[in-house]
Coordinates of C-alpha atoms in Angstrom, one line a residue:
M1 CA 8.2 4.7 12.1
S2 CA 6.0 2.0 13.7
D3 CA 7.4 0.3 16.8
A4 CA 5.9 -3.0 15.8
V5 CA 7.8 -6.0 17.2
E6 CA 7.9 -9.3 15.4
D7 CA 5.6 -11.9 16.9
P8 CA 7.6 -15.2 16.7
A9 CA 4.3 -17.1 16.2
R10 CA 3.8 -15.1 12.9
R11 CA 7.3 -15.4 11.5
S12 CA 6.9 -16.4 7.8
P13 CA 8.4 -19.6 6.6
L14 CA 9.8 -17.7 3.7
L15 CA 12.4 -16.2 6.1
Q16 CA 14.1 -19.6 5.7
L17 CA 14.9 -18.9 2.1
P18 CA 18.6 -18.3 1.3
G19 CA 19.8 -14.8 2.0
A20 CA 16.7 -13.7 3.8
V21 CA 17.1 -10.7 6.1
A22 CA 14.1 -10.1 8.4
A23 CA 12.3 -6.8 8.2
T24 CA 11.5 -4.7 11.3
G25 CA 8.8 -2.1 12.0
P26 CA 5.4 -2.5 10.2
D27 CA 6.8 -5.4 8.0
A28 CA 8.1 -7.5 10.9
G29 CA 7.6 -11.1 10.3
V30 CA 8.6 -11.2 6.6
A31 CA 11.8 -10.6 4.7
W32 CA 13.2 -7.1 4.2
H33 CA 15.3 -8.6 1.3
Y34 CA 16.9 -11.8 0.2
G35 CA 20.5 -10.6 -0.2
D36 CA 20.3 -8.1 -3.1
P37 CA 17.4 -5.6 -2.7
L38 CA 18.3 -3.5 -5.7
A39 CA 18.4 -6.6 -8.0
E40 CA 15.1 -7.6 -6.6
Q41 CA 13.6 -4.3 -7.7
R42 CA 15.1 -4.8 -11.2
A43 CA 13.6 -8.3 -11.4
A44 CA 10.2 -6.9 -10.6
E45 CA 10.4 -4.6 -13.6
R46 CA 11.9 -7.2 -16.0
S47 CA 10.5 -10.6 -15.1
A48 CA 8.4 -11.6 -12.0
V49 CA 8.9 -11.4 -8.2
L50 CA 7.2 -13.1 -5.3
L51 CA 6.4 -10.8 -2.4
D52 CA 5.6 -12.2 1.0
R53 CA 2.6 -10.3 2.5
S54 CA 1.7 -12.9 5.0
H55 CA 2.0 -10.4 7.8
R56 CA -1.1 -8.5 6.6
G57 CA -4.0 -8.6 9.1
R58 CA -7.0 -10.6 7.8
L59 CA -10.7 -10.4 8.8
V60 CA -13.7 -12.3 7.3
V61 CA -17.3 -10.9 7.3
T62 CA -20.2 -13.3 6.8
G63 CA -24.0 -13.2 7.2
E64 CA -26.9 -12.2 5.0
D65 CA -26.5 -8.5 5.7
R66 CA -22.7 -8.4 5.1
N67 CA -22.8 -6.3 1.9
S68 CA -25.4 -3.7 2.9
W69 CA -23.9 -3.4 6.4
L70 CA -20.3 -2.8 5.0
H71 CA -21.8 -0.3 2.6
T72 CA -23.1 1.8 5.6
V73 CA -19.8 1.8 7.6
T74 CA -17.2 2.4 4.8
S75 CA -16.5 4.9 2.1
Q76 CA -17.0 2.4 -0.7
H77 CA -20.2 1.4 -2.6
L78 CA -20.6 -2.2 -1.4
A79 CA -24.4 -2.6 -1.3
G80 CA -24.4 -4.6 -4.5
L81 CA -21.1 -6.4 -3.9
T82 CA -21.1 -9.7 -5.8
D83 CA -18.8 -12.7 -5.5
G84 CA -15.8 -12.3 -7.7
T85 CA -15.3 -8.6 -6.8
A86 CA -12.2 -6.9 -5.4
T87 CA -11.8 -3.3 -4.3
E88 CA -10.6 -1.1 -1.4
A89 CA -12.4 0.9 1.3
L90 CA -11.8 3.3 4.1
V91 CA -13.2 4.0 7.5
L92 CA -13.2 7.8 8.2
S93 CA -13.7 9.8 11.3
P94 CA -16.7 12.1 11.6
N95 CA -14.5 14.9 10.3
G96 CA -13.4 12.9 7.3
H97 CA -9.9 11.9 8.5
V98 CA -8.7 8.4 7.5
E99 CA -8.8 5.9 10.3
H100 CA -8.6 2.6 8.4
H101 CA -7.7 1.4 4.9
F102 CA -8.3 -2.2 3.8
G103 CA -8.7 -4.4 0.8
V104 CA -12.1 -5.9 0.1
T105 CA -12.5 -9.3 -1.7
A106 CA -15.8 -11.1 -2.1
V107 CA -15.8 -14.8 -2.9
D108 CA -18.1 -17.7 -2.1
G109 CA -20.5 -15.7 0.1
V110 CA -17.7 -14.3 2.3
V111 CA -16.1 -10.9 2.3
H112 CA -12.4 -10.9 3.1
L113 CA -10.7 -7.8 4.5
D114 CA -7.0 -7.3 4.6
T115 CA -5.2 -4.4 6.4
E116 CA -2.0 -3.4 8.2
A117 CA -1.1 -5.8 11.0
S118 CA -0.8 -3.0 13.6
V119 CA -4.4 -1.9 13.2
T120 CA -6.2 -5.2 12.7
A121 CA -7.5 -5.4 16.2
A122 CA -8.7 -1.8 16.2
L123 CA -10.5 -2.4 12.9
L124 CA -12.1 -5.5 14.3
T125 CA -13.2 -3.7 17.4
Y126 CA -14.7 -0.8 15.4
L127 CA -16.6 -3.1 13.0
D128 CA -17.9 -5.3 15.8
R129 CA -19.2 -2.2 17.6
M130 CA -21.1 -1.1 14.5
R131 CA -23.0 -4.3 14.0
F132 CA -26.0 -3.4 16.1
W133 CA -28.9 -5.6 14.8
S134 CA -27.3 -6.4 11.4
K135 CA -27.1 -10.1 10.6
V136 CA -23.3 -10.2 10.2
E137 CA -20.4 -12.0 11.9
I138 CA -16.8 -10.7 11.9
A139 CA -13.8 -12.9 12.7
D140 CA -10.1 -12.5 12.8
A141 CA -8.5 -14.8 10.2
T142 CA -5.0 -13.5 10.5
G143 CA -3.6 -16.8 11.7
T144 CA -5.4 -19.0 9.2
Q145 CA -5.0 -17.1 5.9
A146 CA -1.9 -15.6 4.3
L147 CA -1.3 -13.3 1.3
L148 CA 1.4 -13.5 -1.4
T149 CA 1.8 -11.1 -4.3
V150 CA 3.3 -12.0 -7.7
A151 CA 4.2 -8.9 -9.8
G152 CA 6.1 -8.1 -13.0
P153 CA 5.8 -8.6 -16.8
Q154 CA 6.0 -12.3 -16.4
A155 CA 3.7 -12.6 -13.4
D156 CA 0.8 -14.0 -15.6
A157 CA 2.9 -16.9 -16.9
V158 CA 4.3 -17.7 -13.5
L159 CA 0.8 -17.9 -11.9
R160 CA -0.7 -19.9 -14.7
A161 CA 2.2 -22.5 -14.5
A162 CA 2.4 -22.7 -10.7
L163 CA -1.4 -22.7 -9.9
D164 CA -2.6 -24.4 -13.0
V165 CA -5.2 -21.7 -13.7
A166 CA -6.6 -21.1 -17.2
S167 CA -7.1 -17.3 -16.7
L168 CA -6.4 -14.6 -14.2
P169 CA -8.8 -12.0 -12.9
G170 CA -8.8 -8.4 -14.3
N171 CA -9.0 -5.1 -12.5
G172 CA -11.6 -5.2 -9.7
A173 CA -12.1 -8.9 -9.9
A174 CA -11.2 -12.1 -8.0
T175 CA -11.4 -15.8 -8.7
V176 CA -11.5 -18.8 -6.4
I177 CA -8.6 -21.3 -6.2
E178 CA -8.1 -24.3 -3.9
G179 CA -8.3 -23.0 -0.4
G180 CA -8.3 -19.3 -1.3
W181 CA -8.5 -16.8 -4.1
I182 CA -6.6 -14.6 -6.6
R183 CA -7.3 -10.9 -7.2
R184 CA -5.7 -8.4 -9.5
A185 CA -3.3 -6.2 -7.6
D186 CA -0.9 -4.2 -9.8
L187 CA 2.3 -2.9 -8.2
G188 CA 2.3 0.6 -9.6
T189 CA 2.7 0.2 -13.4
L190 CA 3.6 -3.4 -13.1
P191 CA 0.9 -6.1 -13.6
G192 CA 0.4 -8.1 -10.4
W193 CA -1.9 -10.4 -8.5
D194 CA -2.5 -11.2 -4.8
V195 CA -2.9 -14.9 -3.9
S196 CA -4.7 -15.8 -0.7
V197 CA -3.9 -19.3 0.6
P198 CA -4.3 -21.2 3.9
A199 CA -1.5 -20.2 6.2
D200 CA -0.4 -23.8 6.5
R201 CA 0.1 -24.0 2.7
L202 CA 2.1 -20.7 2.4
G203 CA 5.5 -22.4 2.0
T204 CA 4.2 -25.0 -0.5
V205 CA 2.5 -22.4 -2.7
A206 CA 5.5 -20.1 -2.5
S207 CA 7.8 -22.9 -3.6
A208 CA 5.6 -23.6 -6.6
L209 CA 5.7 -19.9 -7.6
L210 CA 9.5 -19.8 -7.2
A211 CA 9.9 -23.0 -9.3
A212 CA 7.7 -21.5 -12.0
G213 CA 10.2 -18.6 -12.4
A214 CA 9.4 -15.9 -9.8
R215 CA 12.3 -14.4 -7.8
A216 CA 11.8 -13.9 -4.1
A217 CA 11.7 -10.1 -3.3
G218 CA 11.5 -8.5 0.1
S219 CA 9.5 -5.6 1.5
W220 CA 12.3 -3.2 0.5
A221 CA 11.6 -3.9 -3.2
A222 CA 7.8 -3.7 -2.7
E223 CA 8.1 -0.3 -0.8
A224 CA 10.5 1.2 -3.4
L225 CA 8.1 0.4 -6.3
R226 CA 5.1 1.6 -4.2
V227 CA 6.7 4.9 -3.3
T228 CA 7.6 5.8 -6.9
T229 CA 4.0 5.4 -7.9
R230 CA 2.8 7.6 -5.0
R231 CA 0.7 4.9 -3.4
P232 CA 0.2 5.7 0.3
R233 CA 0.4 3.3 3.2
L234 CA -1.6 3.5 6.4
G235 CA 0.6 4.2 9.4
L236 CA 3.5 5.6 7.3
D237 CA 2.2 8.1 4.7
V238 CA -0.9 9.4 6.5
D239 CA -1.4 11.1 9.8
D240 CA -4.4 11.8 12.0
R241 CA -5.4 14.8 9.8
T242 CA -5.2 13.1 6.4
I243 CA -8.4 13.1 4.3
P244 CA -8.8 10.9 1.2
N245 CA -8.7 13.9 -1.1
E246 CA -5.0 14.4 -0.3
V247 CA -3.8 10.9 -1.3
A248 CA -4.5 8.4 -4.1
W249 CA -7.3 6.7 -2.0
L250 CA -9.9 9.1 -3.3
D251 CA -9.6 7.3 -6.7
T252 CA -9.5 3.7 -5.4
A253 CA -11.3 3.5 -2.0
V254 CA -14.0 6.1 -2.1
H255 CA -17.2 6.1 -4.1
L256 CA -17.9 9.8 -4.8
D257 CA -21.6 9.3 -5.7
K258 CA -22.3 7.5 -2.4
G259 CA -23.7 9.4 0.5
C260 CA -24.5 8.8 4.2
Y261 CA -21.3 7.4 5.6
R262 CA -19.2 8.9 8.3
G263 CA -16.9 11.6 7.0
Q264 CA -18.7 11.9 3.7
E265 CA -19.5 15.7 4.0
T266 CA -15.8 16.6 4.2
V267 CA -14.9 14.4 1.3
A268 CA -17.6 15.8 -0.9
R269 CA -17.0 19.4 0.1
V270 CA -13.3 19.3 -0.6
H271 CA -13.8 17.4 -3.9
N272 CA -16.3 19.9 -5.1
L273 CA -14.0 22.8 -4.2
G274 CA -11.0 21.0 -5.7
R275 CA -8.6 22.4 -3.1
P276 CA -7.4 19.8 -0.6
P277 CA -5.1 21.4 2.0
R278 CA -2.2 19.0 1.3
R279 CA -1.1 16.6 -1.4
L280 CA 1.1 13.4 -1.5
V281 CA 4.3 13.9 -3.5
L282 CA 7.5 12.1 -4.2
L283 CA 10.6 13.7 -2.7
N284 CA 14.0 13.2 -4.3
L285 CA 16.6 13.1 -1.5
D286 CA 20.2 14.1 -1.6
G287 CA 22.1 10.8 -1.4
S288 CA 25.4 12.4 -0.8
Q289 CA 24.5 13.0 2.9
D290 CA 25.3 10.3 5.4
R291 CA 21.7 9.9 6.7
L292 CA 18.1 9.8 5.6
P293 CA 15.0 11.2 7.2
E294 CA 12.5 9.1 9.2
P295 CA 8.8 8.8 8.7
G296 CA 7.1 11.6 10.6
D297 CA 10.0 14.0 10.2
A298 CA 9.1 17.6 9.2
V299 CA 9.5 18.9 5.7
T300 CA 10.7 22.5 5.9
T301 CA 11.8 25.3 3.6
A302 CA 15.3 26.7 3.6
A303 CA 13.9 29.5 5.9
G304 CA 12.7 26.9 8.4
R305 CA 8.9 27.0 7.7
T306 CA 7.3 23.6 8.1
V307 CA 5.3 22.7 5.0
G308 CA 4.7 19.0 5.4
R309 CA 5.7 15.6 6.9
V310 CA 7.8 12.7 5.6
G311 CA 6.3 9.3 5.0
T312 CA 7.9 6.2 3.6
V313 CA 11.7 6.5 2.9
V314 CA 13.4 4.0 0.7
Q315 CA 16.4 3.5 -1.7
H316 CA 15.2 2.9 -5.3
H317 CA 17.4 1.0 -7.7
E318 CA 17.4 3.9 -10.3
D319 CA 16.2 7.0 -8.5
G320 CA 18.3 6.6 -5.4
P321 CA 17.0 7.7 -2.0
V322 CA 13.3 8.8 -2.3
A323 CA 10.4 9.4 0.1
L324 CA 6.7 10.1 0.0
A325 CA 5.6 13.3 1.8
L326 CA 2.4 15.1 2.5
V327 CA 3.1 18.8 1.7
R328 CA 1.0 21.9 1.6
R329 CA -0.8 22.4 -1.7
G330 CA 1.2 25.5 -2.8
V331 CA 4.7 23.9 -2.5
E332 CA 6.0 23.3 -6.0
P333 CA 8.9 21.3 -7.5
G334 CA 12.0 23.4 -7.6
T335 CA 11.5 24.7 -4.1
P336 CA 14.6 23.8 -2.0
L337 CA 13.4 21.8 0.9
L338 CA 14.7 19.9 3.9
A339 CA 13.2 16.5 4.9
G340 CA 14.3 15.8 8.4
G341 CA 17.3 18.0 7.8
V342 CA 18.2 16.2 4.5
D343 CA 18.2 18.2 1.3
A344 CA 15.1 17.3 -0.8
M345 CA 13.1 18.4 -3.8
I346 CA 9.6 17.5 -5.0
D347 CA 9.8 15.3 -8.2
P348 CA 9.0 17.3 -11.4
A349 CA 6.2 14.9 -12.2
D350 CA 4.3 16.2 -9.2
A351 CA 4.1 19.8 -10.5
A352 CA 0.5 21.1 -11.0
G353 CA -0.5 20.2 -14.5
S354 CA 2.7 18.3 -15.2
T355 CA 2.9 16.1 -18.3
V356 CA 6.2 14.4 -17.0
E357 CA 5.7 10.7 -16.7
R358 CA 6.0 9.5 -13.2
G359 CA 9.1 7.4 -12.7
A360 CA 10.5 8.4 -16.1
D361 CA 12.4 11.5 -14.9
R362 CA 15.7 10.7 -13.1
I363 CA 17.0 13.4 -10.8
D364 CA 20.3 15.1 -11.7
R365 CA 22.1 14.8 -8.4
Q366 CA 24.8 17.3 -9.3
G367 CA 22.2 19.8 -10.4
F368 CA 20.2 19.1 -7.3
R369 CA 23.2 20.0 -5.0
E370 CA 23.9 23.2 -7.1
V371 CA 20.3 24.3 -6.6
R372 CA 20.6 23.8 -2.9
R373 CA 23.8 25.9 -2.7
S374 CA 22.3 28.8 -4.7

């Protein structure tokens, strides 16, 4: 778990909403929930929720070489980046390990990057060091720009009404609005859009979205929905040995036909062999125990052999306590495990070649405990 401490200067105005409980750790500065976190998750699946992501770190890249330069220092194909494009990218170590993950949005001749608050300074330092003679400028815009997310079946209608926009961008696209932009950003299987606004207009825009029918939801709800769709988060679900092939970022933040970037040899070799050493899975946890594991705890077999590490841990409104974990490739569902000493099993949807729909299979808790006792 990150030891991040909330900076009072970056405390979101949405923490003044009724019922708001402040988050700690990597989500310090925004609400953990607004009084009923499980109802907030249900609202995301049935209507529309407003998620405060104003604590995200923000960088802006300008200059005539911005696209070709970003192409050379990241895992994504950005050489031909055009305004109105949204994607993701990674910075890898020479050995292919993930060092940074960030969103990339190009509008009006500027490339906007957003990442975890705890690594914003490190990403800025790295990018600045890699400029050399390129005609680019990089600036920290964290204090001037803020991010909101609207997600759920009714998100489209809420955004159209609140922001008076005729249409919303599709996958991989972004459009300009007054003072900012909108990009498609689904929350797992739920349709969603990120809205970037000037930080001093965050409260005003949020109020308009709430008035249009969105329900305020905290980071607890966002994390629960993210975890059940196996979307990793930097600082929680990856360690210093993680390569993109082990997590969902190989599909969203890496261009496999691109060469000549740091760490590319490892990514290509493992992709061609098809055998990453670990994989990201969903763990169903035994909720009858009086505690839950912490991020970074070991995942072990009943015999005590370490086979992985715990990532994000959260209470889901239907699945109960669940967690993401990086486990060795050969560990299959049905294997009794311990996650930080708590009984756990890999979700059936994560079996090799499984046709079980992720999120559709609800764990039988009684059967879970009987398997553990056998």
